[in-house]
Amino acid sequence: MQHVTFPTDDRRILAGDVYLPEGSDENGSYPAIAVAHPGGAVKEQAAGLYASRLAERGFIALAFDASYQGESGGEPRFMEDPYARVEDVRAAVDYLQSLDHVDAERIGALGMCAGGGYAVNATMTDHRIKALTTVSMFNTGSSFRRGWFGLDPDSAFVATLEQAAKQRTAEAQGAETFLAPYVPTEVDEIAIRDLRDAHEYYLTERAQHPNAQNKFVFARSASKIAGFDAFHLVEDLLTQPLLIVAGSEASTLWYSTELYSRARSNKKLLLVQGSAHMDLYDVPEYMNKAIAEIASFFTEHLVG
């Protein structure tokens, strides 16, 4: 694994880890995968784990920290900007294409959770990405507008935007920036399973990392997330082969089924039976099934 940095179009510097196949030849030509991490995560967690497993199967894989997060640049820190994150995926492709031992015509993208939505949006208009996989897909804009289960009325998010507007005004007048928690800091037995699992994954020894600090800039992030839709124009613009991997028990499954129903390209939906959202991040029983299918998919469409 090699630690690297590379720029975005608007000159933020992103930090990434490049995972290389064992015994790879610098004079060789390899297929490559850009791996986008979940919201609130960093490259050292699930994205890095998937990147390393893909490298074991002969791919060069780049896991990178999103703008404003982890070791990547951008101010204010901890902002969740969907538009910047889509551009981050394109910047990762830029970097992979710059490597002599990457075949520029054989680059794919893999996005996890919110990173899945961002990877979908980037792939729609970046045809350098030849194949796309999502894992535990999450559309941040839809969640903001429609709620965790997609059942909230469209008007429910207006109150949040009003709160964000008041907070931004206060901050512009000197108030301290409000940093909201990304996942619940406390959970009980009646909490949604995926949220209990998120707490365990990010806030315990299971996968806790000092660069994933479980916070985001509320006012500025909310105004950017509210109008974002990862699937806008997906019926018309997504033409690349698509593999959607989701847990059969995930409360976020509806994002994956919505994408599957709308996409018109060569597509496949893999339901990993018994898995919830976070199980696909690192639980071997479920993750191994996902990795095997993903490696086969990228081999078919990037190697041939």
PDB file of C-alpha atoms in Angstrom:
ATOM      1  CA  MET A   1       0.000   0.000   0.000  1.00  0.00           C
ATOM      2  CA  GLN A   2       1.236   3.469  -0.888  1.00  0.00           C
ATOM      3  CA  HIS A   3       0.039   6.719   0.661  1.00  0.00           C
ATOM      4  CA  VAL A   4      -0.595   9.386  -1.995  1.00  0.00           C
ATOM      5  CA  THR A   5      -2.062  12.851  -2.456  1.00  0.00           C
ATOM      6  CA  PHE A   6      -3.748  14.357  -5.512  1.00  0.00           C
ATOM      7  CA  PRO A   7      -5.716  17.527  -6.364  1.00  0.00           C
ATOM      8  CA  THR A   8      -9.332  18.190  -7.220  1.00  0.00           C
ATOM      9  CA  ASP A   9     -10.441  20.663  -9.886  1.00  0.00           C
ATOM     10  CA  ASP A  10     -10.835  23.411  -7.283  1.00  0.00           C
ATOM     11  CA  ARG A  11      -7.392  22.718  -5.841  1.00  0.00           C
ATOM     12  CA  ARG A  12      -8.262  20.833  -2.677  1.00  0.00           C
ATOM     13  CA  ILE A  13      -5.694  18.153  -1.958  1.00  0.00           C
ATOM     14  CA  LEU A  14      -7.084  14.686  -1.319  1.00  0.00           C
ATOM     15  CA  ALA A  15      -5.261  11.965   0.601  1.00  0.00           C
ATOM     16  CA  GLY A  16      -5.498   8.359  -0.504  1.00  0.00           C
ATOM     17  CA  ASP A  17      -4.052   4.892  -0.122  1.00  0.00           C
ATOM     18  CA  VAL A  18      -3.213   2.917  -3.260  1.00  0.00           C
ATOM     19  CA  TYR A  19      -3.368  -0.853  -2.816  1.00  0.00           C
ATOM     20  CA  LEU A  20      -1.286  -2.832  -5.299  1.00  0.00           C
ATOM     21  CA  PRO A  21      -1.516  -6.506  -6.280  1.00  0.00           C
ATOM     22  CA  GLU A  22       1.211  -8.588  -4.674  1.00  0.00           C
ATOM     23  CA  GLY A  23       4.206  -8.805  -6.980  1.00  0.00           C
ATOM     24  CA  SER A  24       2.810  -6.150  -9.308  1.00  0.00           C
ATOM     25  CA  ASP A  25       5.147  -4.938 -12.049  1.00  0.00           C
ATOM     26  CA  GLU A  26       5.701  -1.191 -12.435  1.00  0.00           C
ATOM     27  CA  ASN A  27       5.990  -1.838 -16.160  1.00  0.00           C
ATOM     28  CA  GLY A  28       2.709  -3.727 -16.225  1.00  0.00           C
ATOM     29  CA  SER A  29      -0.766  -2.494 -17.075  1.00  0.00           C
ATOM     30  CA  TYR A  30      -3.514  -3.184 -14.537  1.00  0.00           C
ATOM     31  CA  PRO A  31      -7.223  -2.461 -14.166  1.00  0.00           C
ATOM     32  CA  ALA A  32      -7.964  -0.030 -11.344  1.00  0.00           C
ATOM     33  CA  ILE A  33     -10.812   0.822  -8.991  1.00  0.00           C
ATOM     34  CA  ALA A  34     -11.587   4.120  -7.229  1.00  0.00           C
ATOM     35  CA  VAL A  35     -13.215   3.355  -3.861  1.00  0.00           C
ATOM     36  CA  ALA A  36     -15.429   6.012  -2.214  1.00  0.00           C
ATOM     37  CA  HIS A  37     -16.023   5.645   1.526  1.00  0.00           C
ATOM     38  CA  PRO A  38     -19.315   5.966   3.447  1.00  0.00           C
ATOM     39  CA  GLY A  39     -20.480   9.287   4.859  1.00  0.00           C
ATOM     40  CA  GLY A  40     -18.600  10.205   8.013  1.00  0.00           C
ATOM     41  CA  ALA A  41     -15.986   7.530   7.378  1.00  0.00           C
ATOM     42  CA  VAL A  42     -12.342   7.580   6.304  1.00  0.00           C
ATOM     43  CA  LYS A  43     -10.213   5.552   3.938  1.00  0.00           C
ATOM     44  CA  GLU A  44      -8.757   3.404   6.719  1.00  0.00           C
ATOM     45  CA  GLN A  45     -12.127   1.773   7.423  1.00  0.00           C
ATOM     46  CA  ALA A  46     -14.433  -0.159   5.060  1.00  0.00           C
ATOM     47  CA  ALA A  47     -13.156   1.518   1.883  1.00  0.00           C
ATOM     48  CA  GLY A  48      -9.588   0.514   2.631  1.00  0.00           C
ATOM     49  CA  LEU A  49     -10.661  -3.028   3.490  1.00  0.00           C
ATOM     50  CA  TYR A  50     -12.459  -3.433   0.169  1.00  0.00           C
ATOM     51  CA  ALA A  51      -9.555  -1.833  -1.692  1.00  0.00           C
ATOM     52  CA  SER A  52      -7.082  -4.250  -0.136  1.00  0.00           C
ATOM     53  CA  ARG A  53      -9.276  -7.236  -0.979  1.00  0.00           C
ATOM     54  CA  LEU A  54      -9.587  -6.084  -4.590  1.00  0.00           C
ATOM     55  CA  ALA A  55      -5.814  -5.728  -4.786  1.00  0.00           C
ATOM     56  CA  GLU A  56      -5.533  -9.367  -3.721  1.00  0.00           C
ATOM     57  CA  ARG A  57      -7.544 -10.181  -6.853  1.00  0.00           C
ATOM     58  CA  GLY A  58      -5.289  -8.315  -9.250  1.00  0.00           C
ATOM     59  CA  PHE A  59      -6.701  -4.788  -9.256  1.00  0.00           C
ATOM     60  CA  ILE A  60      -4.997  -1.543  -8.313  1.00  0.00           C
ATOM     61  CA  ALA A  61      -7.418   0.087  -5.870  1.00  0.00           C
ATOM     62  CA  LEU A  62      -7.439   3.645  -4.509  1.00  0.00           C
ATOM     63  CA  ALA A  63      -9.295   4.387  -1.265  1.00  0.00           C
ATOM     64  CA  PHE A  64      -9.337   8.113  -0.510  1.00  0.00           C
ATOM     65  CA  ASP A  65     -10.609  10.556   2.093  1.00  0.00           C
ATOM     66  CA  ALA A  66     -13.392  12.868   0.949  1.00  0.00           C
ATOM     67  CA  SER A  67     -12.906  16.615   0.759  1.00  0.00           C
ATOM     68  CA  TYR A  68     -13.121  18.320   4.179  1.00  0.00           C
ATOM     69  CA  GLN A  69     -12.634  14.983   5.942  1.00  0.00           C
ATOM     70  CA  GLY A  70      -9.886  12.687   7.185  1.00  0.00           C
ATOM     71  CA  GLU A  71      -6.452  13.647   5.888  1.00  0.00           C
ATOM     72  CA  SER A  72      -7.841  15.464   2.846  1.00  0.00           C
ATOM     73  CA  GLY A  73      -7.964  19.234   2.566  1.00  0.00           C
ATOM     74  CA  GLY A  74     -10.865  21.642   2.600  1.00  0.00           C
ATOM     75  CA  GLU A  75     -12.415  24.140   5.013  1.00  0.00           C
ATOM     76  CA  PRO A  76     -14.555  24.126   7.037  1.00  0.00           C
ATOM     77  CA  ARG A  77     -13.602  20.743   8.404  1.00  0.00           C
ATOM     78  CA  PHE A  78     -16.256  18.006   8.540  1.00  0.00           C
ATOM     79  CA  MET A  79     -18.481  19.478   5.840  1.00  0.00           C
ATOM     80  CA  GLU A  80     -20.544  16.935   3.893  1.00  0.00           C
ATOM     81  CA  ASP A  81     -20.763  18.428   0.406  1.00  0.00           C
ATOM     82  CA  PRO A  82     -22.344  16.016  -2.113  1.00  0.00           C
ATOM     83  CA  TYR A  83     -21.159  18.044  -5.084  1.00  0.00           C
ATOM     84  CA  ALA A  84     -17.572  18.058  -3.827  1.00  0.00           C
ATOM     85  CA  ARG A  85     -17.756  14.331  -3.118  1.00  0.00           C
ATOM     86  CA  VAL A  86     -18.893  13.614  -6.669  1.00  0.00           C
ATOM     87  CA  GLU A  87     -15.950  15.661  -7.913  1.00  0.00           C
ATOM     88  CA  ASP A  88     -13.678  13.702  -5.539  1.00  0.00           C
ATOM     89  CA  VAL A  89     -14.538  10.515  -7.447  1.00  0.00           C
ATOM     90  CA  ARG A  90     -13.590  12.158 -10.716  1.00  0.00           C
ATOM     91  CA  ALA A  91     -10.345  13.414  -9.167  1.00  0.00           C
ATOM     92  CA  ALA A  92      -9.558   9.857  -8.053  1.00  0.00           C
ATOM     93  CA  VAL A  93      -9.985   8.719 -11.659  1.00  0.00           C
ATOM     94  CA  ASP A  94      -7.693  11.549 -12.770  1.00  0.00           C
ATOM     95  CA  TYR A  95      -5.047  10.263 -10.394  1.00  0.00           C
ATOM     96  CA  LEU A  96      -5.416   6.614 -11.386  1.00  0.00           C
ATOM     97  CA  GLN A  97      -5.059   7.563 -15.049  1.00  0.00           C
ATOM     98  CA  SER A  98      -1.797   9.333 -14.236  1.00  0.00           C
ATOM     99  CA  LEU A  99      -0.184   6.096 -13.042  1.00  0.00           C
ATOM    100  CA  ASP A 100       1.983   4.368 -15.623  1.00  0.00           C
ATOM    101  CA  HIS A 101       0.946   0.893 -14.469  1.00  0.00           C
ATOM    102  CA  VAL A 102      -2.804   1.598 -14.707  1.00  0.00           C
ATOM    103  CA  ASP A 103      -4.644   0.871 -17.940  1.00  0.00           C
ATOM    104  CA  ALA A 104      -6.596   4.110 -18.435  1.00  0.00           C
ATOM    105  CA  GLU A 105      -9.267   2.230 -20.401  1.00  0.00           C
ATOM    106  CA  ARG A 106      -9.959  -0.204 -17.555  1.00  0.00           C
ATOM    107  CA  ILE A 107     -11.007   1.916 -14.578  1.00  0.00           C
ATOM    108  CA  GLY A 108     -14.023   1.213 -12.391  1.00  0.00           C
ATOM    109  CA  ALA A 109     -15.600   2.764  -9.318  1.00  0.00           C
ATOM    110  CA  LEU A 110     -16.907   1.276  -6.093  1.00  0.00           C
ATOM    111  CA  GLY A 111     -18.939   3.370  -3.665  1.00  0.00           C
ATOM    112  CA  MET A 112     -20.051   2.398  -0.180  1.00  0.00           C
ATOM    113  CA  CYS A 113     -23.121   3.841   1.582  1.00  0.00           C
ATOM    114  CA  ALA A 114     -23.193   7.584   0.767  1.00  0.00           C
ATOM    115  CA  GLY A 115     -20.087   7.009  -1.344  1.00  0.00           C
ATOM    116  CA  GLY A 116     -22.244   4.708  -3.459  1.00  0.00           C
ATOM    117  CA  GLY A 117     -24.631   7.522  -4.295  1.00  0.00           C
ATOM    118  CA  TYR A 118     -21.747   9.844  -5.100  1.00  0.00           C
ATOM    119  CA  ALA A 119     -20.109   7.192  -7.295  1.00  0.00           C
ATOM    120  CA  VAL A 120     -23.382   6.712  -9.201  1.00  0.00           C
ATOM    121  CA  ASN A 121     -23.665  10.434  -9.835  1.00  0.00           C
ATOM    122  CA  ALA A 122     -20.054  10.720 -10.959  1.00  0.00           C
ATOM    123  CA  THR A 123     -20.254   7.701 -13.245  1.00  0.00           C
ATOM    124  CA  MET A 124     -23.292   9.068 -15.082  1.00  0.00           C
ATOM    125  CA  THR A 125     -21.231  11.865 -16.629  1.00  0.00           C
ATOM    126  CA  ASP A 126     -17.709  10.447 -16.485  1.00  0.00           C
ATOM    127  CA  HIS A 127     -17.333   7.743 -19.102  1.00  0.00           C
ATOM    128  CA  ARG A 128     -13.761   7.082 -18.114  1.00  0.00           C
ATOM    129  CA  ILE A 129     -15.446   4.911 -15.448  1.00  0.00           C
ATOM    130  CA  LYS A 130     -16.199   1.691 -17.314  1.00  0.00           C
ATOM    131  CA  ALA A 131     -18.019  -0.253 -14.566  1.00  0.00           C
ATOM    132  CA  LEU A 132     -19.665   0.640 -11.273  1.00  0.00           C
ATOM    133  CA  THR A 133     -20.430  -1.186  -8.036  1.00  0.00           C
ATOM    134  CA  THR A 134     -22.339   0.087  -5.008  1.00  0.00           C
ATOM    135  CA  VAL A 135     -22.329  -1.521  -1.557  1.00  0.00           C
ATOM    136  CA  SER A 136     -25.059  -0.675   0.993  1.00  0.00           C
ATOM    137  CA  MET A 137     -26.080   2.224  -1.247  1.00  0.00           C
ATOM    138  CA  PHE A 138     -27.323   5.457   0.352  1.00  0.00           C
ATOM    139  CA  ASN A 139     -28.650   8.576  -1.377  1.00  0.00           C
ATOM    140  CA  THR A 140     -27.951  11.433   1.055  1.00  0.00           C
ATOM    141  CA  GLY A 141     -30.375  13.850  -0.567  1.00  0.00           C
ATOM    142  CA  SER A 142     -33.266  11.374  -0.570  1.00  0.00           C
ATOM    143  CA  SER A 143     -32.626  10.537   3.073  1.00  0.00           C
ATOM    144  CA  PHE A 144     -32.678  14.224   3.985  1.00  0.00           C
ATOM    145  CA  ARG A 145     -35.944  14.853   2.159  1.00  0.00           C
ATOM    146  CA  ARG A 146     -37.783  11.550   2.701  1.00  0.00           C
ATOM    147  CA  GLY A 147     -36.399  10.196   5.965  1.00  0.00           C
ATOM    148  CA  TRP A 148     -34.488   7.034   6.830  1.00  0.00           C
ATOM    149  CA  PHE A 149     -37.150   4.709   5.430  1.00  0.00           C
ATOM    150  CA  GLY A 150     -38.188   6.967   2.542  1.00  0.00           C
ATOM    151  CA  LEU A 151     -41.669   7.399   3.991  1.00  0.00           C
ATOM    152  CA  ASP A 152     -41.603  10.942   5.381  1.00  0.00           C
ATOM    153  CA  PRO A 153     -43.688  13.606   3.609  1.00  0.00           C
ATOM    154  CA  ASP A 154     -41.734  15.907   1.329  1.00  0.00           C
ATOM    155  CA  SER A 155     -42.477  18.859   3.612  1.00  0.00           C
ATOM    156  CA  ALA A 156     -40.822  17.317   6.674  1.00  0.00           C
ATOM    157  CA  PHE A 157     -37.339  18.565   5.794  1.00  0.00           C
ATOM    158  CA  VAL A 158     -38.416  22.218   5.556  1.00  0.00           C
ATOM    159  CA  ALA A 159     -38.154  22.629   9.325  1.00  0.00           C
ATOM    160  CA  THR A 160     -34.580  21.332   9.199  1.00  0.00           C
ATOM    161  CA  LEU A 161     -33.686  23.831   6.493  1.00  0.00           C
ATOM    162  CA  GLU A 162     -35.192  26.637   8.553  1.00  0.00           C
ATOM    163  CA  GLN A 163     -33.134  25.532  11.527  1.00  0.00           C
ATOM    164  CA  ALA A 164     -30.018  25.377   9.344  1.00  0.00           C
ATOM    165  CA  ALA A 165     -30.699  28.885   8.024  1.00  0.00           C
ATOM    166  CA  LYS A 166     -30.972  30.293  11.540  1.00  0.00           C
ATOM    167  CA  GLN A 167     -27.794  28.507  12.572  1.00  0.00           C
ATOM    168  CA  ARG A 168     -25.849  29.809   9.578  1.00  0.00           C
ATOM    169  CA  THR A 169     -27.007  33.348  10.327  1.00  0.00           C
ATOM    170  CA  ALA A 170     -25.856  32.956  13.911  1.00  0.00           C
ATOM    171  CA  GLU A 171     -22.475  31.626  12.794  1.00  0.00           C
ATOM    172  CA  ALA A 172     -22.068  34.504  10.327  1.00  0.00           C
ATOM    173  CA  GLN A 173     -22.566  36.837  13.286  1.00  0.00           C
ATOM    174  CA  GLY A 174     -19.912  35.135  15.379  1.00  0.00           C
ATOM    175  CA  ALA A 175     -21.605  32.130  16.968  1.00  0.00           C
ATOM    176  CA  GLU A 176     -19.659  28.901  17.316  1.00  0.00           C
ATOM    177  CA  THR A 177     -20.031  26.453  14.420  1.00  0.00           C
ATOM    178  CA  PHE A 178     -22.527  23.732  15.275  1.00  0.00           C
ATOM    179  CA  LEU A 179     -21.128  20.251  14.642  1.00  0.00           C
ATOM    180  CA  ALA A 180     -23.832  17.594  14.554  1.00  0.00           C
ATOM    181  CA  PRO A 181     -23.086  13.891  15.180  1.00  0.00           C
ATOM    182  CA  TYR A 182     -23.025  11.707  12.080  1.00  0.00           C
ATOM    183  CA  VAL A 183     -24.194   8.545  13.856  1.00  0.00           C
ATOM    184  CA  PRO A 184     -25.979   8.259  17.238  1.00  0.00           C
ATOM    185  CA  THR A 185     -23.666   8.772  20.186  1.00  0.00           C
ATOM    186  CA  GLU A 186     -26.030   6.673  22.289  1.00  0.00           C
ATOM    187  CA  VAL A 187     -28.419   3.890  21.263  1.00  0.00           C
ATOM    188  CA  ASP A 188     -30.896   1.609  22.996  1.00  0.00           C
ATOM    189  CA  GLU A 189     -32.599  -1.651  22.103  1.00  0.00           C
ATOM    190  CA  ILE A 190     -35.511   0.063  20.334  1.00  0.00           C
ATOM    191  CA  ALA A 191     -33.241   1.958  17.914  1.00  0.00           C
ATOM    192  CA  ILE A 192     -33.182   0.908  14.259  1.00  0.00           C
ATOM    193  CA  ARG A 193     -30.747  -1.968  13.828  1.00  0.00           C
ATOM    194  CA  ASP A 194     -28.700  -0.171  11.197  1.00  0.00           C
ATOM    195  CA  LEU A 195     -28.275   2.808  13.546  1.00  0.00           C
ATOM    196  CA  ARG A 196     -27.251   0.532  16.423  1.00  0.00           C
ATOM    197  CA  ASP A 197     -24.746  -1.102  14.100  1.00  0.00           C
ATOM    198  CA  ALA A 198     -23.474   2.305  12.937  1.00  0.00           C
ATOM    199  CA  HIS A 199     -22.824   3.283  16.550  1.00  0.00           C
ATOM    200  CA  GLU A 200     -20.911   0.048  17.117  1.00  0.00           C
ATOM    201  CA  TYR A 201     -18.932   0.325  13.892  1.00  0.00           C
ATOM    202  CA  TYR A 202     -17.817   3.942  14.213  1.00  0.00           C
ATOM    203  CA  LEU A 203     -17.700   4.466  17.963  1.00  0.00           C
ATOM    204  CA  THR A 204     -16.255   1.237  19.361  1.00  0.00           C
ATOM    205  CA  GLU A 205     -13.092  -0.769  18.810  1.00  0.00           C
ATOM    206  CA  ARG A 206     -14.767  -2.576  15.922  1.00  0.00           C
ATOM    207  CA  ALA A 207     -13.693   0.122  13.426  1.00  0.00           C
ATOM    208  CA  GLN A 208     -13.207   3.370  15.339  1.00  0.00           C
ATOM    209  CA  HIS A 209     -10.525   5.617  13.822  1.00  0.00           C
ATOM    210  CA  PRO A 210      -9.212   8.953  15.122  1.00  0.00           C
ATOM    211  CA  ASN A 211      -9.749  10.621  11.731  1.00  0.00           C
ATOM    212  CA  ALA A 212     -13.453   9.701  11.691  1.00  0.00           C
ATOM    213  CA  GLN A 213     -14.692  12.035  14.391  1.00  0.00           C
ATOM    214  CA  ASN A 214     -18.449  11.501  13.992  1.00  0.00           C
ATOM    215  CA  LYS A 215     -19.390  15.078  13.264  1.00  0.00           C
ATOM    216  CA  PHE A 216     -20.374  17.316  10.395  1.00  0.00           C
ATOM    217  CA  VAL A 217     -20.934  21.028   9.927  1.00  0.00           C
ATOM    218  CA  PHE A 218     -24.709  21.186  10.230  1.00  0.00           C
ATOM    219  CA  ALA A 219     -25.753  24.477   8.630  1.00  0.00           C
ATOM    220  CA  ARG A 220     -23.520  24.408   5.560  1.00  0.00           C
ATOM    221  CA  SER A 221     -23.921  20.667   4.981  1.00  0.00           C
ATOM    222  CA  ALA A 222     -27.725  20.722   5.244  1.00  0.00           C
ATOM    223  CA  SER A 223     -28.126  23.398   2.580  1.00  0.00           C
ATOM    224  CA  LYS A 224     -25.965  21.397   0.164  1.00  0.00           C
ATOM    225  CA  ILE A 225     -27.476  17.973   0.875  1.00  0.00           C
ATOM    226  CA  ALA A 226     -31.124  19.085   0.648  1.00  0.00           C
ATOM    227  CA  GLY A 227     -31.111  19.740  -3.092  1.00  0.00           C
ATOM    228  CA  PHE A 228     -28.887  16.833  -4.086  1.00  0.00           C
ATOM    229  CA  ASP A 229     -30.208  13.696  -5.773  1.00  0.00           C
ATOM    230  CA  ALA A 230     -27.660  11.031  -6.641  1.00  0.00           C
ATOM    231  CA  PHE A 231     -30.085   9.460  -9.118  1.00  0.00           C
ATOM    232  CA  HIS A 232     -31.115  12.565 -11.059  1.00  0.00           C
ATOM    233  CA  LEU A 233     -31.231  11.614 -14.764  1.00  0.00           C
ATOM    234  CA  VAL A 234     -29.924   8.123 -14.004  1.00  0.00           C
ATOM    235  CA  GLU A 235     -32.367   6.613 -16.528  1.00  0.00           C
ATOM    236  CA  ASP A 236     -30.749   8.625 -19.303  1.00  0.00           C
ATOM    237  CA  LEU A 237     -27.118   9.017 -18.293  1.00  0.00           C
ATOM    238  CA  LEU A 238     -26.006   5.807 -16.566  1.00  0.00           C
ATOM    239  CA  THR A 239     -24.919   3.515 -19.389  1.00  0.00           C
ATOM    240  CA  GLN A 240     -22.049   1.593 -17.774  1.00  0.00           C
ATOM    241  CA  PRO A 241     -22.450  -1.918 -16.314  1.00  0.00           C
ATOM    242  CA  LEU A 242     -23.779  -1.744 -12.754  1.00  0.00           C
ATOM    243  CA  LEU A 243     -23.596  -4.129  -9.790  1.00  0.00           C
ATOM    244  CA  ILE A 244     -25.662  -3.196  -6.733  1.00  0.00           C
ATOM    245  CA  VAL A 245     -24.824  -5.071  -3.517  1.00  0.00           C
ATOM    246  CA  ALA A 246     -27.119  -4.742  -0.510  1.00  0.00           C
ATOM    247  CA  GLY A 247     -28.066  -6.620   2.626  1.00  0.00           C
ATOM    248  CA  SER A 248     -31.454  -8.319   2.619  1.00  0.00           C
ATOM    249  CA  GLU A 249     -32.075  -7.067   6.182  1.00  0.00           C
ATOM    250  CA  ALA A 250     -30.850  -3.497   5.676  1.00  0.00           C
ATOM    251  CA  SER A 251     -33.340  -0.716   6.346  1.00  0.00           C
ATOM    252  CA  THR A 252     -31.497   1.179   3.597  1.00  0.00           C
ATOM    253  CA  LEU A 253     -32.321  -1.489   1.009  1.00  0.00           C
ATOM    254  CA  TRP A 254     -34.860   0.791  -0.653  1.00  0.00           C
ATOM    255  CA  TYR A 255     -32.092   2.982  -2.072  1.00  0.00           C
ATOM    256  CA  SER A 256     -30.605  -0.016  -3.879  1.00  0.00           C
ATOM    257  CA  THR A 257     -33.936  -1.279  -5.182  1.00  0.00           C
ATOM    258  CA  GLU A 258     -34.833   2.220  -6.381  1.00  0.00           C
ATOM    259  CA  LEU A 259     -31.569   2.495  -8.287  1.00  0.00           C
ATOM    260  CA  TYR A 260     -32.045  -0.982  -9.746  1.00  0.00           C
ATOM    261  CA  SER A 261     -35.568  -0.161 -10.913  1.00  0.00           C
ATOM    262  CA  ARG A 262     -34.521   3.080 -12.554  1.00  0.00           C
ATOM    263  CA  ALA A 263     -31.190   2.207 -14.163  1.00  0.00           C
ATOM    264  CA  ARG A 264     -31.422   0.978 -17.759  1.00  0.00           C
ATOM    265  CA  SER A 265     -27.853  -0.191 -18.248  1.00  0.00           C
ATOM    266  CA  ASN A 266     -26.548  -3.759 -17.877  1.00  0.00           C
ATOM    267  CA  LYS A 267     -27.376  -4.226 -14.190  1.00  0.00           C
ATOM    268  CA  LYS A 268     -27.471  -6.772 -11.392  1.00  0.00           C
ATOM    269  CA  LEU A 269     -28.783  -6.594  -7.827  1.00  0.00           C
ATOM    270  CA  LEU A 270     -27.070  -8.906  -5.338  1.00  0.00           C
ATOM    271  CA  LEU A 271     -28.978  -9.345  -2.090  1.00  0.00           C
ATOM    272  CA  VAL A 272     -26.700 -10.775   0.582  1.00  0.00           C
ATOM    273  CA  GLN A 273     -29.117 -12.820   2.648  1.00  0.00           C
ATOM    274  CA  GLY A 274     -29.177 -12.098   6.372  1.00  0.00           C
ATOM    275  CA  SER A 275     -26.968  -9.022   6.098  1.00  0.00           C
ATOM    276  CA  ALA A 276     -27.878  -5.593   7.437  1.00  0.00           C
ATOM    277  CA  HIS A 277     -26.312  -2.355   6.189  1.00  0.00           C
ATOM    278  CA  MET A 278     -23.106  -2.367   8.261  1.00  0.00           C
ATOM    279  CA  ASP A 279     -22.565  -6.127   8.040  1.00  0.00           C
ATOM    280  CA  LEU A 280     -21.242  -5.654   4.523  1.00  0.00           C
ATOM    281  CA  TYR A 281     -18.526  -3.333   5.833  1.00  0.00           C
ATOM    282  CA  ASP A 282     -16.475  -5.934   7.685  1.00  0.00           C
ATOM    283  CA  VAL A 283     -18.392  -9.047   8.806  1.00  0.00           C
ATOM    284  CA  PRO A 284     -16.607 -11.887   6.954  1.00  0.00           C
ATOM    285  CA  GLU A 285     -19.725 -14.031   6.467  1.00  0.00           C
ATOM    286  CA  TYR A 286     -21.345 -11.295   4.399  1.00  0.00           C
ATOM    287  CA  MET A 287     -18.399  -9.266   3.158  1.00  0.00           C
ATOM    288  CA  ASN A 288     -16.730 -12.286   1.548  1.00  0.00           C
ATOM    289  CA  LYS A 289     -19.841 -12.939  -0.540  1.00  0.00           C
ATOM    290  CA  ALA A 290     -19.861  -9.330  -1.658  1.00  0.00           C
ATOM    291  CA  ILE A 291     -16.146  -9.275  -2.497  1.00  0.00           C
ATOM    292  CA  ALA A 292     -16.384 -12.467  -4.546  1.00  0.00           C
ATOM    293  CA  GLU A 293     -19.241 -11.069  -6.641  1.00  0.00           C
ATOM    294  CA  ILE A 294     -17.597  -7.650  -7.003  1.00  0.00           C
ATOM    295  CA  ALA A 295     -14.281  -9.139  -8.113  1.00  0.00           C
ATOM    296  CA  SER A 296     -16.076 -11.317 -10.659  1.00  0.00           C
ATOM    297  CA  PHE A 297     -18.035  -8.302 -11.937  1.00  0.00           C
ATOM    298  CA  PHE A 298     -14.968  -6.104 -12.370  1.00  0.00           C
ATOM    299  CA  THR A 299     -13.050  -8.982 -13.934  1.00  0.00           C
ATOM    300  CA  GLU A 300     -15.812  -9.443 -16.502  1.00  0.00           C
ATOM    301  CA  HIS A 301     -16.131  -5.771 -17.393  1.00  0.00           C
ATOM    302  CA  LEU A 302     -12.590  -4.459 -16.900  1.00  0.00           C
ATOM    303  CA  VAL A 303     -10.469  -7.496 -17.741  1.00  0.00           C
ATOM    304  CA  GLY A 304     -12.655  -9.446 -20.131  1.00  0.00           C
TER     305      GLY A 304
END
